[in-house]
mmCIF file of C-alpha atoms in Angstrom:
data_model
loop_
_atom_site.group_PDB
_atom_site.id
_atom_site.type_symbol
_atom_site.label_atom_id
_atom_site.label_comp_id
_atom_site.label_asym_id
_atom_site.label_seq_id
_atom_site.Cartn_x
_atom_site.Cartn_y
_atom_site.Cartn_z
ATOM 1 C CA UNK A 13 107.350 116.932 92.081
ATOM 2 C CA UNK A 14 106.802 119.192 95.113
ATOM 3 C CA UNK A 15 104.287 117.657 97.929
ATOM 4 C CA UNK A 16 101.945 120.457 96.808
ATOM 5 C CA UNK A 17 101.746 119.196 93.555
ATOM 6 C CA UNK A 18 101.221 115.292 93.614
ATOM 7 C CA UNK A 19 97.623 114.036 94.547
ATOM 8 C CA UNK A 20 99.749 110.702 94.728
ATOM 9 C CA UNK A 21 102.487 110.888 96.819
ATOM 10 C CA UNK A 22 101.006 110.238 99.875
ATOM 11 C CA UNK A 23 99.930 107.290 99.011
ATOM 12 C CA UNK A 24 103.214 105.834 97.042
ATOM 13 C CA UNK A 25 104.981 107.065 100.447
ATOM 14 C CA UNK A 26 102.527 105.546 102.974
ATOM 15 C CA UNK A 27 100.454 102.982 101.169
ATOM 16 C CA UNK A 28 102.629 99.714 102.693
ATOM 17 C CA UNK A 29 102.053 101.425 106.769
ATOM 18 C CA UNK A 30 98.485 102.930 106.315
ATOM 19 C CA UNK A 31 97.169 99.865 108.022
ATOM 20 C CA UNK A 32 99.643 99.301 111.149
ATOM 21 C CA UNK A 33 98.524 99.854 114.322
ATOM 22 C CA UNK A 34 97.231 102.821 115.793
ATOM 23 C CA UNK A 35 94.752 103.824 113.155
ATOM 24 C CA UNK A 36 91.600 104.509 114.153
ATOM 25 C CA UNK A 37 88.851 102.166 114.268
ATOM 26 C CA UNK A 38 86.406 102.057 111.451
ATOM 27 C CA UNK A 39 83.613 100.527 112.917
ATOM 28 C CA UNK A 40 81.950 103.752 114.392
ATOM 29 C CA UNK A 41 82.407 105.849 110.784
ATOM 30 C CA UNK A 42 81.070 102.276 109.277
ATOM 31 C CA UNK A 43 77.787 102.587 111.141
ATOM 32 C CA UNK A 44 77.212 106.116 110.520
ATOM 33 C CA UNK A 45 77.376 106.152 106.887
ATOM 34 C CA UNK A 46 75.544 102.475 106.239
ATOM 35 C CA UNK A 47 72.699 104.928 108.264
ATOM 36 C CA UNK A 48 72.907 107.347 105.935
ATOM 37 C CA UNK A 49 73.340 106.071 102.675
ATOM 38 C CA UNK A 50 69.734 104.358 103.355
ATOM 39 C CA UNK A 51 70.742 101.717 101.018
ATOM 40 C CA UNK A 52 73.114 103.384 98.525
ATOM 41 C CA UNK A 53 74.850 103.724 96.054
ATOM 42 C CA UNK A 54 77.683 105.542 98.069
ATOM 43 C CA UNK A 55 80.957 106.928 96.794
ATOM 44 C CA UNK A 56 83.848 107.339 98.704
ATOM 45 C CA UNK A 57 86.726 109.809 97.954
ATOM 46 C CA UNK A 58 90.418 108.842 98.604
ATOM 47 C CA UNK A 59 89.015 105.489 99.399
ATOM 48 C CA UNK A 60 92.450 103.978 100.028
ATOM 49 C CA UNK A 61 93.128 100.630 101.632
ATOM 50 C CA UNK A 62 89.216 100.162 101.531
ATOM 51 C CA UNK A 63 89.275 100.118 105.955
ATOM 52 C CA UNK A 64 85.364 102.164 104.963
ATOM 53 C CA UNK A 65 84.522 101.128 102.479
ATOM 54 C CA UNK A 66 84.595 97.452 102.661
ATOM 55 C CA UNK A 67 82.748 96.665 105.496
ATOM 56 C CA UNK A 68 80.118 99.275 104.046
ATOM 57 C CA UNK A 69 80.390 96.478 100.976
ATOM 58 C CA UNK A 70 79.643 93.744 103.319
ATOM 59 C CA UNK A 71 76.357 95.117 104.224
ATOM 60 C CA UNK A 72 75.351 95.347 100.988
ATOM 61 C CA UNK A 73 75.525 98.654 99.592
ATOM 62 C CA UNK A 74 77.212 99.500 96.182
ATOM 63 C CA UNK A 75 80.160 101.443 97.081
ATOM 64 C CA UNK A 76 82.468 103.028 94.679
ATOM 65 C CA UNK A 77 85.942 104.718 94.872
ATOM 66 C CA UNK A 78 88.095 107.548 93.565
ATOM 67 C CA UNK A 79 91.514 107.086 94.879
ATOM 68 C CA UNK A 80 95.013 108.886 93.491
ATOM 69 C CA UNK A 81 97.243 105.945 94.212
ATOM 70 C CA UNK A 82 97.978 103.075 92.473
ATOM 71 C CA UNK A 83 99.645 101.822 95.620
ATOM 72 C CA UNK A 84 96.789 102.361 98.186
ATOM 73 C CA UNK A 85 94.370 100.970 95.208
ATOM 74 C CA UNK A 86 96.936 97.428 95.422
ATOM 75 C CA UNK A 87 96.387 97.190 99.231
ATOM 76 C CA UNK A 88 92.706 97.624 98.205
ATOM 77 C CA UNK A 89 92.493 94.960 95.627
ATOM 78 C CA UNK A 90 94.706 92.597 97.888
ATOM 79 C CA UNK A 91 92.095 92.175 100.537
ATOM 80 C CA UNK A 92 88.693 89.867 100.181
ATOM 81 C CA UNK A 93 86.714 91.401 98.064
ATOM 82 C CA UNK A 94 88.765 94.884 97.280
ATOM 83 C CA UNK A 95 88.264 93.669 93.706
ATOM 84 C CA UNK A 96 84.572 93.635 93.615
ATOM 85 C CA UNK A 97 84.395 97.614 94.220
ATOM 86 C CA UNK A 98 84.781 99.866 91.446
ATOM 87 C CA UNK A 99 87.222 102.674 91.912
ATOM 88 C CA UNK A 100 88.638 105.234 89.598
ATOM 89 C CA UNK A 101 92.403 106.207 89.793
ATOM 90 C CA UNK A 102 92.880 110.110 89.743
ATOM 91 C CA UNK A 103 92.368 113.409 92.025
ATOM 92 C CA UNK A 104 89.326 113.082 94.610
ATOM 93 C CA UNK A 105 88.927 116.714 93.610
ATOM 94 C CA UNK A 106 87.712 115.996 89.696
ATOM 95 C CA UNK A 107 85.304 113.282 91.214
ATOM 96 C CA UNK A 108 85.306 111.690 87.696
ATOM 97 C CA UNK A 109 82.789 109.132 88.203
ATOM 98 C CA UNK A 110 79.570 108.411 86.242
ATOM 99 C CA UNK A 111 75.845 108.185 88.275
ATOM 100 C CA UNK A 112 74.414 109.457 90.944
ATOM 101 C CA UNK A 113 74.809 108.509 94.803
ATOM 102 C CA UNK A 114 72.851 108.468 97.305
ATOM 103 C CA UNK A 115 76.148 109.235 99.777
ATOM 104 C CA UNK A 116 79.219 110.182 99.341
ATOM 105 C CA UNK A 117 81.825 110.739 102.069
ATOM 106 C CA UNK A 118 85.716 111.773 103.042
ATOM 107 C CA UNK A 119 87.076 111.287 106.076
ATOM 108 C CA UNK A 120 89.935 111.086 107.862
ATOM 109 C CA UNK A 121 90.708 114.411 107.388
ATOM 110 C CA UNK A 122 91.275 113.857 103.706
ATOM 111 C CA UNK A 123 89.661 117.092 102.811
ATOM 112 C CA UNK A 124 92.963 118.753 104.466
ATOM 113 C CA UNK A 125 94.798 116.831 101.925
ATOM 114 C CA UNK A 126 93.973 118.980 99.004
ATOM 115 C CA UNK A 127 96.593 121.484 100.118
ATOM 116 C CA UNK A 128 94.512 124.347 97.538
ATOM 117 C CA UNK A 129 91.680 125.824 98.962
ATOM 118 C CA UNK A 130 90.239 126.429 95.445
ATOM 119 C CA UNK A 131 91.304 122.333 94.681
ATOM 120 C CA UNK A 132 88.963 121.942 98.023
ATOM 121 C CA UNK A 133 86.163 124.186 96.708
ATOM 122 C CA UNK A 134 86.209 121.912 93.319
ATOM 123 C CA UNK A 135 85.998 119.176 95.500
ATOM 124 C CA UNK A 136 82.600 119.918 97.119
ATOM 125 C CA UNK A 137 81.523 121.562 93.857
ATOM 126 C CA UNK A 138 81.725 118.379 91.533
ATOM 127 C CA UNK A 139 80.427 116.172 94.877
ATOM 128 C CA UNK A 140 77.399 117.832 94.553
ATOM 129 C CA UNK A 141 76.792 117.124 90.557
ATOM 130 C CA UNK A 142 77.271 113.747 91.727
ATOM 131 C CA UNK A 143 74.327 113.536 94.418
ATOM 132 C CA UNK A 144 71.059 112.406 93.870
ATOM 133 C CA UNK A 145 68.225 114.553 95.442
ATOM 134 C CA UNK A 146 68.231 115.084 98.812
ATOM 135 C CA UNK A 147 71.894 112.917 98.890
ATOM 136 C CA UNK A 148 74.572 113.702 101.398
ATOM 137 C CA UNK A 149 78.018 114.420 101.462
ATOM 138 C CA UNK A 150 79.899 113.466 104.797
ATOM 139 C CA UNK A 151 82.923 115.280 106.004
ATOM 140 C CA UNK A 152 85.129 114.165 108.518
ATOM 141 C CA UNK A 153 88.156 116.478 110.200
ATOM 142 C CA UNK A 154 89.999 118.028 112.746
ATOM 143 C CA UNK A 155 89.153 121.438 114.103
ATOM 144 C CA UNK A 156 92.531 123.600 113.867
ATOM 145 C CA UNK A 157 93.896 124.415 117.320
ATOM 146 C CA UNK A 158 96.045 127.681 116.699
ATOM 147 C CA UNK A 159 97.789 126.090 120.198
ATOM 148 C CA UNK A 160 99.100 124.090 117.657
ATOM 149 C CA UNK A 161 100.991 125.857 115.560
ATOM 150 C CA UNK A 162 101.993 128.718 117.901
ATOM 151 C CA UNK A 163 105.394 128.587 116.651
ATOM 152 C CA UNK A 164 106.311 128.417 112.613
ATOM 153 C CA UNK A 165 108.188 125.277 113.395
ATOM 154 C CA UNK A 166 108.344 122.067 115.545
ATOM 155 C CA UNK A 167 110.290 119.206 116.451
ATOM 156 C CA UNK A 168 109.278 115.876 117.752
ATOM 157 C CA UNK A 169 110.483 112.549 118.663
ATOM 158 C CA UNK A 170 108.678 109.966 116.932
ATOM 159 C CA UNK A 171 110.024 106.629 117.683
ATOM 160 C CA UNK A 172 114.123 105.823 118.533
ATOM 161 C CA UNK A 173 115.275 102.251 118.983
ATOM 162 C CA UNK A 174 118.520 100.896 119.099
ATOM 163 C CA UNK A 175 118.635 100.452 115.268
ATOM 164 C CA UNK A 176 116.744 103.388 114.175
ATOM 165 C CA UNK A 177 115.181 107.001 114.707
ATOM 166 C CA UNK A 178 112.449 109.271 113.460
ATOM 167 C CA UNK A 179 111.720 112.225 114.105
ATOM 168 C CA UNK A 180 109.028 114.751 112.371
ATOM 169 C CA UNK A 181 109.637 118.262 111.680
ATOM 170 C CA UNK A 182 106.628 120.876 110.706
ATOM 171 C CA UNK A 183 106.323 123.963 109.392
ATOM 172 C CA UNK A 184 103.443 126.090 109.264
ATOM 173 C CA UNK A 185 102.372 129.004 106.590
ATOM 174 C CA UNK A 186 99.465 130.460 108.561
ATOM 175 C CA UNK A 187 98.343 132.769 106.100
ATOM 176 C CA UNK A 188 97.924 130.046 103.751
ATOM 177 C CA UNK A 189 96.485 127.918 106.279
ATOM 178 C CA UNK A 190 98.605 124.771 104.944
ATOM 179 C CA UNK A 191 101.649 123.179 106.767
ATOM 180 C CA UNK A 192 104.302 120.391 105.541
ATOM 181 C CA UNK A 193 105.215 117.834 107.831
ATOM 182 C CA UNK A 194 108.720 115.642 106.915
ATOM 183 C CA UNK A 195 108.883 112.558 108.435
ATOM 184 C CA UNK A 196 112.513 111.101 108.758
ATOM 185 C CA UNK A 197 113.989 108.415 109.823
ATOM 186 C CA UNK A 198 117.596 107.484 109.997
ATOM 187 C CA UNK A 199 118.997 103.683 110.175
ATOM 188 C CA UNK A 200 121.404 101.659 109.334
ATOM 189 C CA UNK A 201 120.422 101.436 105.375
ATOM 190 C CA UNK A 202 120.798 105.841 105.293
ATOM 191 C CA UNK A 203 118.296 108.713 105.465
ATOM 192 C CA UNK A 204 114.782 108.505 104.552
ATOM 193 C CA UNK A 205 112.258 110.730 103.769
ATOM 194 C CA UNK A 206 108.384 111.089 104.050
ATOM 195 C CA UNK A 207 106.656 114.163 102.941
ATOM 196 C CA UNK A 208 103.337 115.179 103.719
ATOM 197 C CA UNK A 209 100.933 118.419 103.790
ATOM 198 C CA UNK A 210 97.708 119.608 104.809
ATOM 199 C CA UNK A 211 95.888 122.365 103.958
ATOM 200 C CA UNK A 212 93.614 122.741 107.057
ATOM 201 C CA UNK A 213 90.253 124.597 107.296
ATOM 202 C CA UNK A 214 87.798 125.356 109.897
ATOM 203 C CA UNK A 215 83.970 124.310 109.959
ATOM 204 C CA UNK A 216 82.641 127.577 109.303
ATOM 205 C CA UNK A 217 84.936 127.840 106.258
ATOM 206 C CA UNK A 218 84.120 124.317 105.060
ATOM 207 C CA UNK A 219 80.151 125.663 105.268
ATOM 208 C CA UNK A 220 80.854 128.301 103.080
ATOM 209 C CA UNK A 221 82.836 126.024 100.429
ATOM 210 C CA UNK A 222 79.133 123.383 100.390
ATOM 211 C CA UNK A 223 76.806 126.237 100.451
ATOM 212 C CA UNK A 224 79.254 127.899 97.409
ATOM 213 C CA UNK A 225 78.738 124.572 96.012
ATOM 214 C CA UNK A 226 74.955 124.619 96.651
ATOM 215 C CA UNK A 227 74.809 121.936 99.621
ATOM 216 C CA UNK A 228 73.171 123.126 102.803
ATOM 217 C CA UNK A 229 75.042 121.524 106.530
ATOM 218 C CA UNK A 230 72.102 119.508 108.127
ATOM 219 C CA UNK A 231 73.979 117.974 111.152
ATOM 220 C CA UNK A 232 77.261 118.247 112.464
ATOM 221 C CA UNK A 233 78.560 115.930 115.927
ATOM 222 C CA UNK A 234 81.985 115.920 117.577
ATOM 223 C CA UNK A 235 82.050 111.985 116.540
ATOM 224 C CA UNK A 236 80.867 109.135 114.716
ATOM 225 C CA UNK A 237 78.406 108.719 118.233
ATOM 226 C CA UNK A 238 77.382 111.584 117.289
ATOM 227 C CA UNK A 239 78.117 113.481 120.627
ATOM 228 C CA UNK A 240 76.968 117.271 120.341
ATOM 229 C CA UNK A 241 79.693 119.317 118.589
ATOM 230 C CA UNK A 242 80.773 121.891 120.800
ATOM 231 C CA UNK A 243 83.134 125.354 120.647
ATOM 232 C CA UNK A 244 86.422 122.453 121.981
ATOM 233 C CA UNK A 245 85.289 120.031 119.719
ATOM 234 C CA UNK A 246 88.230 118.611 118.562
ATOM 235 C CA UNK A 247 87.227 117.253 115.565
ATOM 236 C CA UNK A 248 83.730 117.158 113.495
ATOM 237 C CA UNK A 249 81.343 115.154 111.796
ATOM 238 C CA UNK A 250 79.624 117.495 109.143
ATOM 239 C CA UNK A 251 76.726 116.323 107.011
ATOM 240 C CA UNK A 252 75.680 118.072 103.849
ATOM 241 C CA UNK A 253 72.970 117.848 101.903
ATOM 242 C CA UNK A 254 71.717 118.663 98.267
ATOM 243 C CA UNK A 255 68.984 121.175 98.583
#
């Protein structure tokens, strides 16, 4: 199945990694959100390896999950009390999940990882059936840097030791704003092969998808410090709100 077409495969390919070093920290996102959700329930989409979502357990609020892979769900349910938080196995788009919440959130840049923009409109539109009144819907990503993707392809060196290389390739279809990125490394066991994609999007394109959706944006900060977002933001923290 193409990388287009599997919610899942990210997850089957990356699940056993997406906690190794250099991730970033989750205490600053963890604050923000146990602020917001004002006591819960919360719902978190593509909740993965839980690195949110448990600590916002900890404090006490009723978080629940929609996640697409069985393999980042087993990371979940390995650590202390991964079991204890309810999450549904299928596309974060369909959010197929009973209730209301008071919060729900995606971060990461997971929003970029529904590589339709109509799959990322559905997104946004069944969040906000979800929300209670006055609930809000937290979106974390980069800001695209067309510096980025001046050419249609690149090339970089990723790690080389004396038993192994990797290098990642990507390839960019600006028109559809989506790129592929193939992550390969060669050892001594062959050739192998990690897939990903991104279909990216910038804020004011993500404001029209919520207020399509009937959300309204009611903040948005460079980070989880919430500095000021500015025109070289980098990245943004986008809060949305049911009207």
């Amino acid at each position: 199945m193409s990388v287009f077409d599997d919610p899942g495969l990210f997850g089957r390919l990356w699940a056993a990694d997406y906690d190794g070093p250099g991730n970033p920290d989750p205490a600053p996102a963890v604050d923000f959100l146990a602020d917001l959700a004002d006591g819960g329930p919360v719902l978190e989409l593509a909740i993965g390896t839980g690195r949110v979502a448990l600590p916002l357990a900890e404090r006490g609020l009723a978080v629940h999950g929609v996640e697409a892979s069985e393999e980042m769900l087993a990371q979940l349910r390995a650590k202390p009390g991964g079991d204890r938080i309810p999450v549904v196995v299928a596309d974060m788009a369909d959010v197929p999940v009973p209730g209301e919440f008071r919060l729900a959130y995606l971060v990461f840049n997971t929003l970029f990882n529904l590589v339709d923009a109509e799959r990322q409109a559905d997104c946004f539109r069944n969040v906000a059936r979800r929300l209670s009144p006055g609930g809000a819907f937290v979106i974390e990503t980069f800001v695209p840097d067309p510096r980025d993707f001046d050419r249609h392809e690149q090339v970089q060196v990723h790690a080389v030791t004396e038993d192994s290389a990797t290098i990642r390739l990507h390839k960019y279809d600006r028109p559809a704003q989506r790129f592929i990125r193939q992550t390969i490394t060669f050892d001594a066991d062959g050739v192998h092969l990690k897939p990903f994609a991104m279909r990216y999007a910038w804020p004011h394109q993500i404001d029209e998808m919520a207020q399509q959706a009937g959300l309204r944006l009611t903040q948005r900060y460079a980070d989880w410090h919430r500095r000021p977002f500015q025109a070289d933001s980098p990245s943004h923290i986008s809060v949305y709100r049911t009207e």
